[in-house]
PDB file of C-alpha atoms in Angstrom:
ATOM      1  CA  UNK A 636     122.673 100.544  92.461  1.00  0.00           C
ATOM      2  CA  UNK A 637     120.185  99.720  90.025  1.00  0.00           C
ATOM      3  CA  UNK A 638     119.905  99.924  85.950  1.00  0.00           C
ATOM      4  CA  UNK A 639     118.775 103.467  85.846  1.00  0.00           C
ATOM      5  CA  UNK A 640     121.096 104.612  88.789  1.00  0.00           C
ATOM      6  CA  UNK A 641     123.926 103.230  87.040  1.00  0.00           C
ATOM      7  CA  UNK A 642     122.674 105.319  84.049  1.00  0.00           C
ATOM      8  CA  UNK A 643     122.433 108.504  85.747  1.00  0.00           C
ATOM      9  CA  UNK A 644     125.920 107.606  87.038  1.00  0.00           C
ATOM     10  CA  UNK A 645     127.425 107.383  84.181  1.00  0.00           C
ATOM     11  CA  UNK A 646     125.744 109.987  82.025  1.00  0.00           C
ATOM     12  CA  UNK A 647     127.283 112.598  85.081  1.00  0.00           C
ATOM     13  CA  UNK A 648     130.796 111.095  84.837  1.00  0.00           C
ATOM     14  CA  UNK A 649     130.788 111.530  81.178  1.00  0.00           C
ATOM     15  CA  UNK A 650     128.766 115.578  81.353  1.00  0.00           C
ATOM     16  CA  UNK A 651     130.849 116.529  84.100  1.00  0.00           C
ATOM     17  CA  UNK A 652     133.844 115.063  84.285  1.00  0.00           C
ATOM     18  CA  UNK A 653     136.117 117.565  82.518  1.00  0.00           C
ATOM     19  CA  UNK A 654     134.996 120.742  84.867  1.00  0.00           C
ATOM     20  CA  UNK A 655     135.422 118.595  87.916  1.00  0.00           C
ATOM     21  CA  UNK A 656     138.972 117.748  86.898  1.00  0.00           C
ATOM     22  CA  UNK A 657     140.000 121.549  86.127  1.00  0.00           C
ATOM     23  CA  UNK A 658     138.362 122.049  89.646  1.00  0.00           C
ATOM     24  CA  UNK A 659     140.706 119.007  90.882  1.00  0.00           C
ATOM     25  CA  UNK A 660     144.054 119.819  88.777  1.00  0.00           C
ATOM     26  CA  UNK A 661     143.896 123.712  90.773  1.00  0.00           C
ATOM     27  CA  UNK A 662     143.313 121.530  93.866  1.00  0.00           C
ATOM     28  CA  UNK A 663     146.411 119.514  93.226  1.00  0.00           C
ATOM     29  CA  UNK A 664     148.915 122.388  92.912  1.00  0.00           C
ATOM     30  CA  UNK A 665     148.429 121.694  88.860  1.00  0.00           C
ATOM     31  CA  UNK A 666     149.569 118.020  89.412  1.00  0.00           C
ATOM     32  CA  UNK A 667     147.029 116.851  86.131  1.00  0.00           C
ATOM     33  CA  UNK A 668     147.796 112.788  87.943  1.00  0.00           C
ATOM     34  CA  UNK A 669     147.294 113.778  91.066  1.00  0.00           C
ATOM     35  CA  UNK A 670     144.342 115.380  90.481  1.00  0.00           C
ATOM     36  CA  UNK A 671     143.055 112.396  88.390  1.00  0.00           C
ATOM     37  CA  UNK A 672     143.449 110.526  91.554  1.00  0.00           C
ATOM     38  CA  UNK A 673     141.324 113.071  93.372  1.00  0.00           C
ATOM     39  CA  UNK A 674     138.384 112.858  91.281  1.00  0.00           C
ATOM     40  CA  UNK A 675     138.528 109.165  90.893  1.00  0.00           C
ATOM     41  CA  UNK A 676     138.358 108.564  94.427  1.00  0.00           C
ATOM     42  CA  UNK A 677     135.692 111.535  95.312  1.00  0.00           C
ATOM     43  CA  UNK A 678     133.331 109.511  92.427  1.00  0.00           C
ATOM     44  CA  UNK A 679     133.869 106.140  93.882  1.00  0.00           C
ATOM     45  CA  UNK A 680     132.546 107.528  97.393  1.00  0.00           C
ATOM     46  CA  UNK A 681     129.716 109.336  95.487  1.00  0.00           C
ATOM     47  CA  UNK A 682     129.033 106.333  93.482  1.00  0.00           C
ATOM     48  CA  UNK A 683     128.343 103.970  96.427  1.00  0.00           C
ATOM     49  CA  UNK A 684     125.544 106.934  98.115  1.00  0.00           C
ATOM     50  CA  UNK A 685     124.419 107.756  94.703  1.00  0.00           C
ATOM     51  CA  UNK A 686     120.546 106.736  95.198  1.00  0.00           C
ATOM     52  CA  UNK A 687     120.639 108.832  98.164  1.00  0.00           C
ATOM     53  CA  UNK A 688     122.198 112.337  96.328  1.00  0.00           C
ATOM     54  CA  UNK A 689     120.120 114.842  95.785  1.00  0.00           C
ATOM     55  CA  UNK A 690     122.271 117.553  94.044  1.00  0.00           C
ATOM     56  CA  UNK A 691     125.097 115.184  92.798  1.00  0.00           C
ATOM     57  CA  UNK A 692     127.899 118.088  91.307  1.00  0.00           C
ATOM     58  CA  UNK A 693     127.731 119.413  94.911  1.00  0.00           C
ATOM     59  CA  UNK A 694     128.571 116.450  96.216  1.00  0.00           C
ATOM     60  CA  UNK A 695     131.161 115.655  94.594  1.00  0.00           C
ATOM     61  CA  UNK A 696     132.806 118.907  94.596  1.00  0.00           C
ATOM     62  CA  UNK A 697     132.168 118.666  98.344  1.00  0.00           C
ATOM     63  CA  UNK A 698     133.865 115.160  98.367  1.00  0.00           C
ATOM     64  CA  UNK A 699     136.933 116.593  96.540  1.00  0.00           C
ATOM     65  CA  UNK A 700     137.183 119.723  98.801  1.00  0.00           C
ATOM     66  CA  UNK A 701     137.739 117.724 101.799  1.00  0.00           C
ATOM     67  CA  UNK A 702     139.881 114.665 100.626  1.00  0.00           C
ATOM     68  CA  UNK A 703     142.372 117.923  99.743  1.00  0.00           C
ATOM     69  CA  UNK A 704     141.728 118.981 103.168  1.00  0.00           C
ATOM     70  CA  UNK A 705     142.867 115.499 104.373  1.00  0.00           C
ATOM     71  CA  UNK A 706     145.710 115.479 102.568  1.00  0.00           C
ATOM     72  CA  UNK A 707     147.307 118.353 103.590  1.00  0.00           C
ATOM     73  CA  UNK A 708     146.654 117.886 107.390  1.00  0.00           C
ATOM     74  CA  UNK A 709     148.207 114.690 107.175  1.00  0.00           C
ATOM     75  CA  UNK A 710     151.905 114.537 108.967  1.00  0.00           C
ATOM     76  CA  UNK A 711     153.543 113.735 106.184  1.00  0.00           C
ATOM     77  CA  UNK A 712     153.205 115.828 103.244  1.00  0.00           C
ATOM     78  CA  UNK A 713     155.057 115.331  99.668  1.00  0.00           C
ATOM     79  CA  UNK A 714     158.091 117.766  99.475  1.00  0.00           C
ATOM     80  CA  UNK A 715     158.253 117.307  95.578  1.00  0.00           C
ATOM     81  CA  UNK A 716     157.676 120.633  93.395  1.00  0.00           C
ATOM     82  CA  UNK A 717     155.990 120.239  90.182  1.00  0.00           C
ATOM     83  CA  UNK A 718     156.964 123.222  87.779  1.00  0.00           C
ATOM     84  CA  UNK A 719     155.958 123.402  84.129  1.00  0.00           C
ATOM     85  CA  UNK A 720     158.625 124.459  81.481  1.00  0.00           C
ATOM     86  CA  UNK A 721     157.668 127.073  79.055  1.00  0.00           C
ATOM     87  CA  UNK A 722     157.341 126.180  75.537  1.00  0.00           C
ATOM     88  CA  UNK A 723     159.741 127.126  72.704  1.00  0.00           C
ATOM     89  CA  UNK A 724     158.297 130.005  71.271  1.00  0.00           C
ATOM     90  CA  UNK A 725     157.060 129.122  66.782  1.00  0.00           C
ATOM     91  CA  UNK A 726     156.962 132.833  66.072  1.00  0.00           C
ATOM     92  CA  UNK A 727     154.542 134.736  64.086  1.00  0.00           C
ATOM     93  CA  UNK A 728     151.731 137.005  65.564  1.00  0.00           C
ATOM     94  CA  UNK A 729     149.057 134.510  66.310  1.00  0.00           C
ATOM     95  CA  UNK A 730     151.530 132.550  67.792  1.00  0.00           C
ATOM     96  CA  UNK A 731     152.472 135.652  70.113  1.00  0.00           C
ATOM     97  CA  UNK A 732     148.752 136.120  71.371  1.00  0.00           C
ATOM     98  CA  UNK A 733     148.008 132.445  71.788  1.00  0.00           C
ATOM     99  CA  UNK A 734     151.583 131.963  73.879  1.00  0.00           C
ATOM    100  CA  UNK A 735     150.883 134.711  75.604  1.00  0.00           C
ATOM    101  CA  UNK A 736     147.573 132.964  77.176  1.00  0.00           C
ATOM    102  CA  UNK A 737     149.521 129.907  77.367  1.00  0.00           C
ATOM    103  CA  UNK A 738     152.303 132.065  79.257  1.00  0.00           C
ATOM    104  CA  UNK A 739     149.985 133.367  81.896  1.00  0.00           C
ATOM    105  CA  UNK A 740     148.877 129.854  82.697  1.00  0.00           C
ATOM    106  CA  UNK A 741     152.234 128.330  83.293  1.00  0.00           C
ATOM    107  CA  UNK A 742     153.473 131.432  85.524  1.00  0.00           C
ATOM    108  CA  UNK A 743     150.057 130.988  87.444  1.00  0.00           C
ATOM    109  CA  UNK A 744     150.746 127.150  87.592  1.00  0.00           C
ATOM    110  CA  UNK A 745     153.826 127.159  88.493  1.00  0.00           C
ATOM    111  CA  UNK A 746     153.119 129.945  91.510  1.00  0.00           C
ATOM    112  CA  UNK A 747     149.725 128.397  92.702  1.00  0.00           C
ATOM    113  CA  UNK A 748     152.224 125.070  92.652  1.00  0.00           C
ATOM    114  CA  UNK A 749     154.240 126.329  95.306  1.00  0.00           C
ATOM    115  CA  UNK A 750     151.599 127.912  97.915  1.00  0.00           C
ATOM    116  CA  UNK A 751     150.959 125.397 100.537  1.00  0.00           C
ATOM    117  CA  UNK A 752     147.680 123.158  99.925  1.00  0.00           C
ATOM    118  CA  UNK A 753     145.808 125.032 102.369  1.00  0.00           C
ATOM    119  CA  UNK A 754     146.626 128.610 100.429  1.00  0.00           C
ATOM    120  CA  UNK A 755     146.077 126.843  97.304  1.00  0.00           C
ATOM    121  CA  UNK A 756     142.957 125.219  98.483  1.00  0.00           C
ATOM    122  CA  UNK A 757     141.257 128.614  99.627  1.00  0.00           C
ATOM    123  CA  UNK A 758     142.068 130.616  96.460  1.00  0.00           C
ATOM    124  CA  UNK A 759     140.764 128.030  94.477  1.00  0.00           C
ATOM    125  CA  UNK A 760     137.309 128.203  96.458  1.00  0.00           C
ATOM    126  CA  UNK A 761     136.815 131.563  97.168  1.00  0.00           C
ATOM    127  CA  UNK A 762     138.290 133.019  92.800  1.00  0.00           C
ATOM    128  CA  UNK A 763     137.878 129.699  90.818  1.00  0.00           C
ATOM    129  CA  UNK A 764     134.472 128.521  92.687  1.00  0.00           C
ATOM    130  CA  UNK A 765     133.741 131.912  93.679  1.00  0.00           C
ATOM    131  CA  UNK A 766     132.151 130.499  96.760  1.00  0.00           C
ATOM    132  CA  UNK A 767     131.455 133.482  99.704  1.00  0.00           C
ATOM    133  CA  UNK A 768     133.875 133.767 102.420  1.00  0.00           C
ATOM    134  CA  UNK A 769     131.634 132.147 104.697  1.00  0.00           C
ATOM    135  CA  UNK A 770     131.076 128.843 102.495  1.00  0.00           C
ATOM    136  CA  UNK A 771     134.535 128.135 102.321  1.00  0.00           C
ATOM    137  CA  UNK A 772     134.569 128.423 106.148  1.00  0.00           C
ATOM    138  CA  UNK A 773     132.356 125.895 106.342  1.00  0.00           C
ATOM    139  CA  UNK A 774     133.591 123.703 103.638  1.00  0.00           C
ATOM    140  CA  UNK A 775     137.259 123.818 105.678  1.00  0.00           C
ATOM    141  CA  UNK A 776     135.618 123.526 108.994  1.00  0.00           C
ATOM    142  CA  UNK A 777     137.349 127.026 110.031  1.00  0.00           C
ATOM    143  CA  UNK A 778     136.216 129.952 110.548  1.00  0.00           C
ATOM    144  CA  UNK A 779     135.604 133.082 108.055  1.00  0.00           C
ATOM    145  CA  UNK A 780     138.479 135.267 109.809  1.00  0.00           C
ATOM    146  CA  UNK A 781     140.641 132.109 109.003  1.00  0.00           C
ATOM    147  CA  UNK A 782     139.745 132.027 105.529  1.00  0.00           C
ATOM    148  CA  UNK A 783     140.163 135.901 105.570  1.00  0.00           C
ATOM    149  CA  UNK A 784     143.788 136.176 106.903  1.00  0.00           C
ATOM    150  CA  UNK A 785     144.607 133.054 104.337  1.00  0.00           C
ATOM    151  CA  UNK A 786     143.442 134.460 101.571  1.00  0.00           C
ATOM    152  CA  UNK A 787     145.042 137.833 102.594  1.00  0.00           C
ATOM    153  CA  UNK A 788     148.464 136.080 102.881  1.00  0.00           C
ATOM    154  CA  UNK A 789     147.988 133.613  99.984  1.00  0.00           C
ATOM    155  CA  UNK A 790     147.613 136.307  97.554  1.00  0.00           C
ATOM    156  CA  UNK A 791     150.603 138.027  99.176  1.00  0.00           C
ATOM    157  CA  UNK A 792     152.746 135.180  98.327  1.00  0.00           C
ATOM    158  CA  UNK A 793     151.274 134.802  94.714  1.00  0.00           C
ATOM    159  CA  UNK A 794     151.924 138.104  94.060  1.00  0.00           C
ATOM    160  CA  UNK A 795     155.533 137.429  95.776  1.00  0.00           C
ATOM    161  CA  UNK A 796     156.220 134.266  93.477  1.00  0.00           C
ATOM    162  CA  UNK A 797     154.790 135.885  90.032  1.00  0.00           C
ATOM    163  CA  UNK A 798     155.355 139.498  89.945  1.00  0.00           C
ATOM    164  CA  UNK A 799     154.773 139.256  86.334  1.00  0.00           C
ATOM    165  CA  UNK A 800     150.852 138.570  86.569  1.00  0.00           C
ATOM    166  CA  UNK A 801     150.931 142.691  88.605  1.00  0.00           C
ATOM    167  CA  UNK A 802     151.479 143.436  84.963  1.00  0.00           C
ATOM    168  CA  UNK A 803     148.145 142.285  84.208  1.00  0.00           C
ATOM    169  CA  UNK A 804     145.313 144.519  84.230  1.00  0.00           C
ATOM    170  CA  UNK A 805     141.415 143.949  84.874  1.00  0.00           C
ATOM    171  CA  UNK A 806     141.234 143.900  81.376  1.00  0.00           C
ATOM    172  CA  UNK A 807     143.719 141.799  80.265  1.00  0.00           C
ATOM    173  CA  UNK A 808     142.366 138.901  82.937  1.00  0.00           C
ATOM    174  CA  UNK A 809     138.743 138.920  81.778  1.00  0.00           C
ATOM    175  CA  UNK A 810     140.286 138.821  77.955  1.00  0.00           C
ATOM    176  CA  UNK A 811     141.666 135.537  78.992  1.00  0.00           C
ATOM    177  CA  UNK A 812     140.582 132.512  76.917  1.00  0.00           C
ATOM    178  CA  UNK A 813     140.552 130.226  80.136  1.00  0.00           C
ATOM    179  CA  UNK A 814     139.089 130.714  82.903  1.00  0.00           C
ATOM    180  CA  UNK A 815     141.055 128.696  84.302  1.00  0.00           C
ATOM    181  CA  UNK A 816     142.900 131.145  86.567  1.00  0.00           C
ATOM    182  CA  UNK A 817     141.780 134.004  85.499  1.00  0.00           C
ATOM    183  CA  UNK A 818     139.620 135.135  88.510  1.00  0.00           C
ATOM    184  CA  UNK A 819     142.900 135.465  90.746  1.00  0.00           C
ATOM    185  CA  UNK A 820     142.966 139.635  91.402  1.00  0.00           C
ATOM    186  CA  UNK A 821     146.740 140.260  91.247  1.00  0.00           C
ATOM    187  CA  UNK A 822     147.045 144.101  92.371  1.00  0.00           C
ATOM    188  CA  UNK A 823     150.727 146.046  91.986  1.00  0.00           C
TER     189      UNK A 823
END
């Protein structure tokens, strides 16, 4: 790579970083090291083709799409269940609304947590990405009636695991300060 590759490198690590770890953390189940892991090794691949990249975000998102993929076809998966603890509650009103947001993220956490990696993986592309049905077929090499029955079930389960977030209406999601997981239609 030369000097001004290595600058255009860099300068997209450092702009882009952050959104392609949020992207990488929903990947992961919410596992923030994980997920670290994920985006390190999807920019190492992009770094060595990176004269060659034409729409470098894409590529990378499309690196860390399928190293998921990977991991959960492999035989042996990890068994371990990472669940976030609520915080103790400081009082007050602010307090209140801000935990509240806080609240919403840890139930959805913890739930998208313990969907498989494919469910996870599918939700994330078709709400968080808000790729089309038939993108996300493609980016799983499957085909759109797959990604239609697992997005069917995976919401089923979500729904199943956090019956809190049927609570939640339109309204209250799009009030949300994150987008974070926000998109995720939870209907009673």
């Amino acid at each position: 790579m030369d000097a001004q590759g290595h600058e255009r490198f860099r300068e997209f690590v450092e702009n882009r970083s952050s959104a392609l770890l949020k992207t990488a953390v929903l990947l992961s189940g919410g596992d923030r090291h994980a997920a670290e892991d994920l985006l390190q090794s999807a920019l190492i691949k992009a770094a060595g083709r990176w004269q060659r990249i034409d729409e470098p975000e894409a590529y990378v998102r499309q690196i860390l799409y399928r190293q998921q993929v990977s991991r959960w076809r492999l035989k042996w998966r990890r068994r371990e269940l990472t669940v976030a603890e609520p915080p103790e509650g400081t009082g007050g009103t602010a307090a209140v609304d801000a935990s509240s947001a806080v609240d919403l993220r840890i139930v959805m956490r913890g739930a998208l947590a313990r969907l498989t990696a494919r469910q996870r993986t599918v939700l994330v592309l078709r709400y968080f990405e808000d790729l089309p049905e038939a993108d996300v077929a493609r980016i799983l090499g499957c085909s759109v009636g797959t990604v239609r029955s697992t997005t069917h079930r995976s919401l089923a389960r979500l729904r199943a695991l956090a019956p809190e977030l049927a609570a939640l209406g339109p309204a209250d999601a799009e009030q949300s300060p994150s987008r974070d997981f926000s998109p995720v239609e939870v209907r009673p």
